[in-house]
């Protein structure tokens, strides 16, 4: 009896010790993204809902402590995003800042998280610099990046004969990275980049940029932008008769909500790269149906599904580490495989890149679609080690030693 009582006491003390390792007696996750601008459908409130679903599916507590989710709109401005992140870390006890659509904001917040000894997980931003020269021991890039987009859409378009390119590029970190990474793929395949024009974020009138693209004579007009910048450019290109004149558009970053906004009449036959599609199997359909019920009929895109995966993995890592301390949790995140509705046998590398399969998809014609949100035909699975930059080519200082 004494031995049983002693064992129970030790177990109780161990549980108490584990609980004591949670700072502030709760785990607090901050979702920081664009909730009112051109990327509001890209991640937005949908990413907050996906985060809440992950917390609920995990059980609502970790190491016996509650899990809170807070969110804010960074308005696509690095200074606003940085101020929110500092306030969250310093005053509100936020343990991890997540989502971070908009690469300039993501790069700024990742540096703040590094300084503060906190953790950040990026789902929405694309720049490959996050796991390259700007990598962080406590920074993670989850859903996709500009290299994966280049190795998916870029390679596919070149393989189909698109050898000469002109880029319409969003003039900030994301657009620059995407243009550079796709240009590399084009040139390696023997193609030619004939020029580029950079446009401000949230551009309403693409006419002057499209005229330059037409004047270039390039076969492919690569849209190195995202959100409403991409959908606006595609709509106005149709009005300009760009494709009727023999040029082809390459939407280098398109998500499901973009196709929904464009409609199949406009978007049909576009080729894109995605990390997730709701209609891939029974598991993705079941999870997406739950999401849809909470989002007034909208299906998740890859950014939102990636958030669900990232948060689940983060909470599992806290549980495995027995603490929410960022360095210990980061080590567990790299140690554990990722298996969920978003990724199977995903691997988190030393540079913070979560490597998982990507998918090349074609947008269906209206006659091929069987109903709302039935938009993609999956053409090809791109294995993770082919989609992402090999680790031995990384500029990340964490992998150089």
XYZ file of C-alpha atoms in Angstrom:
401
model
C 0.000 0.000 0.000
C 2.837 2.393 0.909
C 4.503 1.651 -2.403
C 1.263 2.402 -4.290
C 0.770 5.656 -2.397
C 4.371 6.662 -3.005
C 3.988 5.937 -6.732
C 0.845 8.039 -6.869
C 2.606 10.882 -5.079
C 5.543 10.780 -7.483
C 3.154 10.784 -10.431
C 1.310 13.762 -8.999
C 4.568 15.636 -8.443
C 5.670 14.851 -11.985
C 2.389 16.140 -13.395
C 2.695 19.300 -11.328
C 6.265 19.820 -12.526
C 5.162 19.448 -16.137
C 2.353 21.928 -15.634
C 4.753 24.365 -14.040
C 6.708 24.436 -17.296
C 3.889 26.302 -19.052
C 4.589 30.022 -18.921
C 1.740 32.135 -17.601
C -0.263 28.978 -16.830
C -1.596 28.887 -20.395
C -0.399 28.440 -23.955
C -1.309 31.423 -26.085
C -1.200 31.336 -29.894
C -1.376 34.528 -31.959
C -2.695 34.443 -35.523
C -1.327 37.519 -37.285
C -2.395 38.107 -40.883
C -4.336 40.260 -43.348
C -7.996 40.234 -42.340
C -9.287 43.214 -44.329
C -7.103 43.722 -47.414
C -6.099 41.931 -50.599
C -5.142 38.724 -48.744
C -8.230 38.545 -46.495
C -9.524 35.430 -48.302
C -6.024 34.004 -48.740
C -5.700 33.329 -44.996
C -7.700 35.860 -43.012
C -10.400 34.774 -40.596
C -10.313 31.338 -42.201
C -6.849 30.792 -40.732
C -8.145 31.805 -37.299
C -10.965 29.264 -37.614
C -8.510 26.534 -38.707
C -6.333 27.335 -35.675
C -9.334 27.104 -33.355
C -10.266 23.747 -34.905
C -6.765 22.420 -34.232
C -6.942 23.543 -30.593
C -10.343 21.929 -30.151
C -9.286 18.681 -31.843
C -6.221 18.550 -29.602
C -8.515 18.751 -26.592
C -8.372 22.410 -25.616
C -5.577 21.962 -23.087
C -1.916 20.939 -23.136
C 0.090 19.794 -20.114
C -3.049 20.488 -18.097
C -3.188 24.150 -19.097
C -5.696 25.990 -21.319
C -4.866 27.047 -24.869
C -5.880 30.526 -26.003
C -6.066 31.848 -29.560
C -5.765 35.581 -30.226
C -5.705 37.257 -33.629
C -4.976 40.596 -35.263
C -4.839 42.281 -38.668
C -1.352 43.476 -39.652
C -2.741 45.319 -42.712
C 0.214 44.021 -44.773
C 2.507 46.536 -43.070
C 5.744 45.308 -41.446
C 5.744 48.110 -38.860
C 2.209 47.323 -37.707
C 2.923 43.605 -37.661
C 6.134 44.144 -35.696
C 4.384 46.323 -33.115
C 1.629 43.764 -32.606
C 4.148 40.923 -32.267
C 6.187 42.835 -29.665
C 3.044 43.674 -27.688
C 1.938 40.048 -27.824
C 5.306 38.712 -26.686
C 6.088 41.351 -24.062
C 2.690 42.097 -22.548
C 0.121 39.497 -23.523
C 2.179 36.351 -22.982
C 1.815 35.010 -26.508
C 4.041 31.956 -26.989
C 3.912 31.649 -30.783
C 2.954 33.997 -33.601
C 1.565 32.176 -36.604
C 0.218 32.402 -40.176
C 1.963 35.678 -41.165
C 0.658 36.133 -44.685
C 2.762 38.808 -46.428
C 6.470 37.999 -46.650
C 7.749 41.395 -45.529
C 5.749 41.066 -42.301
C 6.780 37.434 -41.827
C 10.492 38.272 -42.159
C 10.172 41.110 -39.619
C 8.218 39.051 -37.088
C 10.527 36.050 -37.435
C 13.446 38.271 -36.433
C 11.517 39.619 -33.432
C 10.611 36.086 -32.346
C 14.275 35.116 -32.577
C 15.293 38.101 -30.421
C 12.616 37.332 -27.827
C 13.302 33.618 -27.667
C 9.793 32.926 -28.942
C 8.420 30.741 -31.699
C 6.847 31.610 -35.067
C 5.225 29.389 -37.677
C 4.522 30.760 -41.159
C 1.719 29.363 -43.300
C 0.637 32.240 -45.540
C 3.875 33.985 -46.527
C 5.846 32.528 -49.423
C 9.408 33.834 -49.560
C 12.004 31.075 -49.431
C 14.264 33.445 -47.464
C 12.382 32.397 -44.309
C 14.314 29.123 -44.331
C 17.277 30.556 -46.245
C 19.468 33.430 -45.158
C 16.784 34.692 -42.729
C 16.195 31.341 -41.005
C 15.730 31.108 -37.251
C 16.199 28.331 -34.652
C 12.600 28.956 -33.536
C 11.126 29.835 -36.958
C 9.172 27.434 -39.167
C 7.792 27.605 -42.710
C 4.927 25.191 -43.149
C 2.611 25.201 -46.148
C 4.555 26.149 -49.302
C 7.226 28.556 -50.521
C 8.408 30.263 -53.681
C 10.787 27.411 -54.544
C 7.930 24.886 -54.425
C 5.802 27.130 -56.643
C 8.661 27.422 -59.126
C 9.283 23.669 -59.104
C 5.575 23.063 -59.621
C 3.898 25.619 -61.873
C 7.120 27.036 -63.321
C 8.522 23.676 -64.412
C 5.165 22.494 -65.733
C 4.675 25.547 -67.939
C 8.236 25.323 -69.280
C 7.784 21.609 -69.967
C 4.700 22.420 -72.047
C 6.773 24.717 -74.266
C 6.610 28.037 -72.430
C 10.229 29.053 -72.982
C 10.069 32.859 -72.975
C 8.752 34.697 -69.911
C 7.827 38.187 -68.768
C 6.913 38.807 -65.124
C 4.322 41.022 -63.455
C 5.759 41.147 -59.960
C 4.433 42.442 -56.654
C 7.073 44.915 -55.499
C 8.036 43.479 -52.119
C 9.869 40.489 -50.638
C 7.403 37.816 -51.787
C 7.192 38.978 -55.399
C 10.947 39.390 -55.664
C 11.549 35.855 -54.320
C 8.932 34.289 -56.574
C 10.262 36.020 -59.689
C 13.825 34.965 -58.833
C 12.963 31.340 -58.073
C 10.826 30.893 -61.201
C 13.475 32.643 -63.329
C 16.019 30.098 -62.118
C 13.770 27.215 -63.183
C 13.097 28.814 -66.584
C 16.788 29.417 -67.302
C 17.843 25.954 -66.118
C 15.366 24.495 -68.611
C 16.891 26.514 -71.442
C 14.247 29.230 -71.417
C 14.631 33.013 -71.411
C 13.352 35.784 -69.160
C 12.556 38.697 -71.457
C 11.797 41.223 -68.775
C 9.721 42.125 -65.736
C 7.723 44.995 -64.354
C 7.044 45.532 -60.659
C 3.724 46.829 -59.420
C 2.674 48.217 -56.022
C 0.817 45.984 -53.585
C -2.967 46.095 -54.003
C -2.967 47.487 -57.534
C -6.376 48.336 -59.032
C -5.283 49.112 -62.590
C -2.866 46.757 -64.367
C -3.281 48.308 -67.815
C 0.200 49.834 -68.093
C 1.832 46.668 -66.778
C -0.155 44.437 -69.134
C 0.801 46.643 -72.090
C 4.462 46.100 -71.231
C 3.847 42.360 -71.022
C 2.144 42.391 -74.422
C 4.969 44.450 -75.895
C 7.600 41.980 -74.662
C 6.386 39.295 -77.029
C 6.984 36.655 -74.343
C 5.012 33.443 -74.603
C 4.318 33.378 -70.859
C 3.264 36.244 -68.621
C 4.175 35.076 -65.118
C 2.096 36.619 -62.338
C 4.466 36.834 -59.377
C 1.787 38.180 -57.079
C -1.136 36.870 -55.034
C -4.627 37.509 -53.698
C -6.677 40.199 -55.387
C -3.564 41.415 -57.227
C -3.562 38.110 -59.113
C -7.304 37.927 -59.706
C -7.434 41.559 -60.860
C -4.508 41.000 -63.254
C -6.161 37.881 -64.715
C -9.499 39.640 -65.229
C -7.886 42.673 -66.852
C -5.657 40.479 -69.028
C -8.824 38.893 -70.412
C -10.235 42.359 -71.125
C -6.999 43.298 -72.924
C -7.191 40.190 -75.093
C -3.792 39.024 -73.852
C -4.472 35.300 -74.212
C -6.448 35.778 -77.438
C -3.256 37.322 -78.822
C -1.369 34.090 -78.186
C 0.254 34.783 -74.832
C -0.385 32.548 -71.846
C -0.848 33.576 -68.219
C 0.933 31.661 -65.459
C -0.645 32.312 -62.061
C 2.346 31.419 -59.918
C 0.478 31.617 -56.608
C -3.195 30.754 -56.786
C -5.331 29.286 -54.009
C -8.860 27.895 -54.018
C -10.452 31.156 -52.877
C -8.863 32.930 -55.881
C -10.480 30.477 -58.300
C -13.798 30.957 -56.510
C -13.458 34.718 -56.912
C -12.534 34.461 -60.605
C -15.123 31.874 -61.583
C -14.424 28.902 -63.835
C -15.284 30.826 -67.006
C -12.226 33.021 -66.423
C -9.965 30.608 -64.528
C -10.475 27.434 -66.579
C -7.311 25.553 -67.598
C -4.990 27.611 -65.395
C -2.258 25.391 -63.956
C -1.289 25.913 -60.319
C 0.636 24.353 -57.448
C -1.060 23.598 -54.140
C -0.235 21.873 -50.884
C -3.838 20.809 -50.252
C -7.158 20.224 -51.976
C -10.336 19.543 -50.069
C -11.562 16.794 -52.420
C -8.515 14.516 -52.432
C -9.781 11.704 -50.182
C -12.292 10.857 -47.455
C -10.152 12.430 -44.734
C -9.729 15.759 -46.536
C -13.422 15.845 -47.426
C -14.530 15.174 -43.843
C -12.248 17.826 -42.334
C -13.107 20.360 -45.031
C -16.823 19.804 -44.470
C -16.357 20.674 -40.791
C -14.438 23.798 -41.781
C -17.075 24.733 -44.352
C -19.835 24.565 -41.755
C -17.984 27.131 -39.641
C -17.089 29.395 -42.568
C -20.509 30.039 -44.085
C -20.060 27.586 -46.916
C -16.466 28.397 -47.897
C -14.025 25.543 -48.416
C -10.467 25.779 -47.039
C -7.484 26.628 -49.201
C -3.958 25.365 -48.603
C -2.991 28.228 -46.273
C -5.876 27.498 -43.932
C -5.401 23.721 -44.000
C -1.692 24.279 -43.407
C -2.503 26.324 -40.318
C -4.500 23.452 -38.872
C -1.541 21.133 -39.413
C 1.026 23.556 -38.001
C -0.916 24.216 -34.811
C -1.597 20.530 -34.194
C 2.094 19.779 -34.588
C 3.063 22.671 -32.311
C 0.755 21.431 -29.548
C 2.015 17.859 -29.916
C 5.573 19.185 -29.586
C 4.709 21.083 -26.379
C 3.238 17.895 -24.948
C 6.304 15.864 -25.949
C 8.719 18.488 -24.595
C 6.846 18.916 -21.308
C 7.188 22.680 -21.638
C 6.178 25.586 -23.877
C 9.717 27.009 -23.852
C 10.459 27.839 -27.483
C 13.847 26.139 -27.928
C 12.666 22.857 -26.424
C 9.455 22.910 -28.443
C 11.347 23.758 -31.658
C 13.603 20.734 -31.105
C 10.585 18.450 -30.748
C 8.937 19.948 -33.826
C 12.017 19.022 -35.859
C 12.204 15.577 -34.278
C 8.602 14.477 -34.829
C 7.073 13.487 -38.206
C 3.996 15.380 -39.424
C 0.946 13.215 -40.053
C -2.473 14.805 -40.341
C -5.126 15.819 -42.862
C -2.679 18.198 -44.558
C 0.559 16.191 -44.722
C 1.628 12.562 -44.568
C 5.121 11.765 -43.308
C 6.107 15.416 -43.398
C 9.607 16.221 -42.162
C 10.666 19.407 -40.370
C 14.255 20.148 -41.375
C 17.043 21.925 -39.522
C 16.323 25.125 -41.469
C 12.685 25.120 -40.302
C 11.203 24.026 -43.637
C 8.393 21.463 -43.319
C 8.895 19.225 -46.331
C 5.769 17.547 -47.688
C 4.276 16.591 -51.028
C 2.865 19.314 -53.259
C 0.356 18.899 -56.095
C 0.148 20.224 -59.625
C -3.469 20.999 -60.506
C -5.471 22.243 -63.485
C -8.565 24.385 -63.035
C -11.596 22.614 -64.466
C -13.774 23.944 -67.256
C -17.318 24.867 -66.192
C -18.626 21.767 -67.999
C -16.293 19.523 -65.962
C -17.289 20.835 -62.533
C -19.965 18.867 -60.686
C -20.833 21.596 -58.191
C -19.624 24.428 -55.937
C -15.905 24.238 -55.065
C -15.283 21.357 -57.497
C -12.521 23.319 -59.189
C -9.320 21.238 -59.470
C -8.086 18.262 -61.393
C -4.938 16.982 -59.691
C -2.425 16.299 -62.447
C 0.620 15.209 -60.517
C 2.021 14.659 -57.032
C 5.340 16.456 -56.557
C 7.342 14.624 -53.862
C 8.519 16.915 -51.086
C 12.198 16.365 -51.791
C 11.610 17.516 -55.396
C 9.373 20.448 -54.490
C 11.675 22.162 -51.992
C 15.251 23.392 -52.145
C 17.640 20.612 -51.084
C 19.009 21.207 -47.608
C 22.600 21.108 -48.842
C 21.807 24.106 -51.081
C 20.269 26.143 -48.274
C 21.705 29.516 -47.285
C 20.464 28.968 -43.738
C 23.351 29.363 -41.229
C 21.784 26.635 -39.068
C 22.751 23.969 -41.602
C 26.213 25.261 -42.538
C 28.082 24.075 -39.503
